[in-house]
Short mmCIF file of C-alpha atoms in Angstrom, two decimals:
data_model
loop_
_atom_site.label_atom_id
_atom_site.label_comp_id
_atom_site.label_asym_id
_atom_site.label_seq_id
_atom_site.Cartn_x
_atom_site.Cartn_y
_atom_site.Cartn_z
CA UNK A 1 -4.31 22.58 7.47
CA UNK A 2 -3.30 24.86 4.90
CA UNK A 3 -2.31 23.92 1.00
CA UNK A 4 -3.73 22.21 -1.96
CA UNK A 5 -5.36 18.74 -2.79
CA UNK A 6 -2.77 16.28 -3.95
CA UNK A 7 -5.54 13.64 -4.74
CA UNK A 8 -8.73 11.97 -3.72
CA UNK A 9 -8.65 9.12 -1.21
CA UNK A 10 -11.82 6.61 -1.50
CA UNK A 11 -13.11 5.59 2.05
CA UNK A 12 -13.02 1.80 2.02
CA UNK A 13 -14.10 0.57 5.53
CA UNK A 14 -14.39 1.30 9.18
CA UNK A 15 -13.77 -0.87 12.47
CA UNK A 16 -14.49 0.09 16.05
CA UNK A 17 -11.40 -0.27 18.27
CA UNK A 18 -12.40 0.54 21.73
CA UNK A 19 -13.63 3.84 21.69
CA UNK A 20 -11.58 4.53 18.70
CA UNK A 21 -12.45 4.19 14.95
CA UNK A 22 -10.01 2.68 12.36
CA UNK A 23 -11.01 3.95 8.83
CA UNK A 24 -9.23 2.87 5.65
CA UNK A 25 -8.73 4.98 2.50
CA UNK A 26 -7.84 3.84 -0.83
CA UNK A 27 -4.95 6.26 -2.11
CA UNK A 28 -4.13 6.92 -5.68
CA UNK A 29 -1.08 5.05 -6.34
CA UNK A 30 0.95 7.98 -7.44
CA UNK A 31 0.83 9.19 -3.98
CA UNK A 32 1.72 6.37 -1.95
CA UNK A 33 5.28 6.88 -2.38
CA UNK A 34 4.45 10.11 -0.20
CA UNK A 35 2.85 8.41 2.62
CA UNK A 36 4.72 6.25 5.50
CA UNK A 37 3.72 4.94 8.67
CA UNK A 38 3.28 7.43 11.56
CA UNK A 39 3.80 10.24 9.20
CA UNK A 40 1.01 13.03 8.65
CA UNK A 41 -1.70 13.03 6.38
CA UNK A 42 -4.83 15.33 5.72
CA UNK A 43 -7.97 13.97 5.05
CA UNK A 44 -11.12 16.18 4.46
CA UNK A 45 -8.84 19.28 6.02
CA UNK A 46 -7.96 17.21 9.31
CA UNK A 47 -4.37 16.65 10.02
CA UNK A 48 -4.15 12.96 11.10
CA UNK A 49 -1.45 10.32 11.58
CA UNK A 50 -1.14 7.08 9.44
CA UNK A 51 -1.64 4.13 11.39
CA UNK A 52 -1.12 1.48 9.02
CA UNK A 53 -0.41 1.18 5.29
CA UNK A 54 -1.31 -1.93 3.03
CA UNK A 55 -0.93 -1.83 -0.76
CA UNK A 56 -2.84 1.11 -1.76
CA UNK A 57 -4.91 1.35 1.58
CA UNK A 58 -3.91 3.95 4.43
CA UNK A 59 -5.47 3.62 7.71
CA UNK A 60 -5.98 6.32 10.22
CA UNK A 61 -7.38 5.98 13.65
CA UNK A 62 -10.27 8.57 14.99
CA UNK A 63 -10.47 9.35 18.28
CA UNK A 64 -13.91 10.07 19.91
CA UNK A 65 -13.38 13.82 19.88
CA UNK A 66 -12.51 14.04 16.37
CA UNK A 67 -15.45 11.50 15.35
CA UNK A 68 -18.20 13.75 17.22
CA UNK A 69 -16.81 16.90 15.64
CA UNK A 70 -15.72 16.08 11.75
CA UNK A 71 -17.56 14.60 8.93
CA UNK A 72 -15.96 11.03 9.47
CA UNK A 73 -19.29 9.89 11.44
CA UNK A 74 -21.41 10.69 8.27
CA UNK A 75 -19.06 8.66 5.63
CA UNK A 76 -20.26 5.85 3.92
CA UNK A 77 -18.18 3.02 1.91
CA UNK A 78 -16.68 4.30 -1.46
CA UNK A 79 -17.26 8.08 -0.28
#
């Protein structure tokens, strides 16, 4: 992913879905108009697909390969 930072998301929660992980991030309200379900979003420089949107929260699903090889496994709530 190349580009610049449009905003800072805050990690809010994580649940297991089989072998995958569902991570919810709170986005700045002024950026939500640019986010759509099944669209792309980059978090921590990693290109991901938006799985769900609820109010100001965006959920992405992380597969085991991505989980093992990125910073997502080390996130703590409110990071």
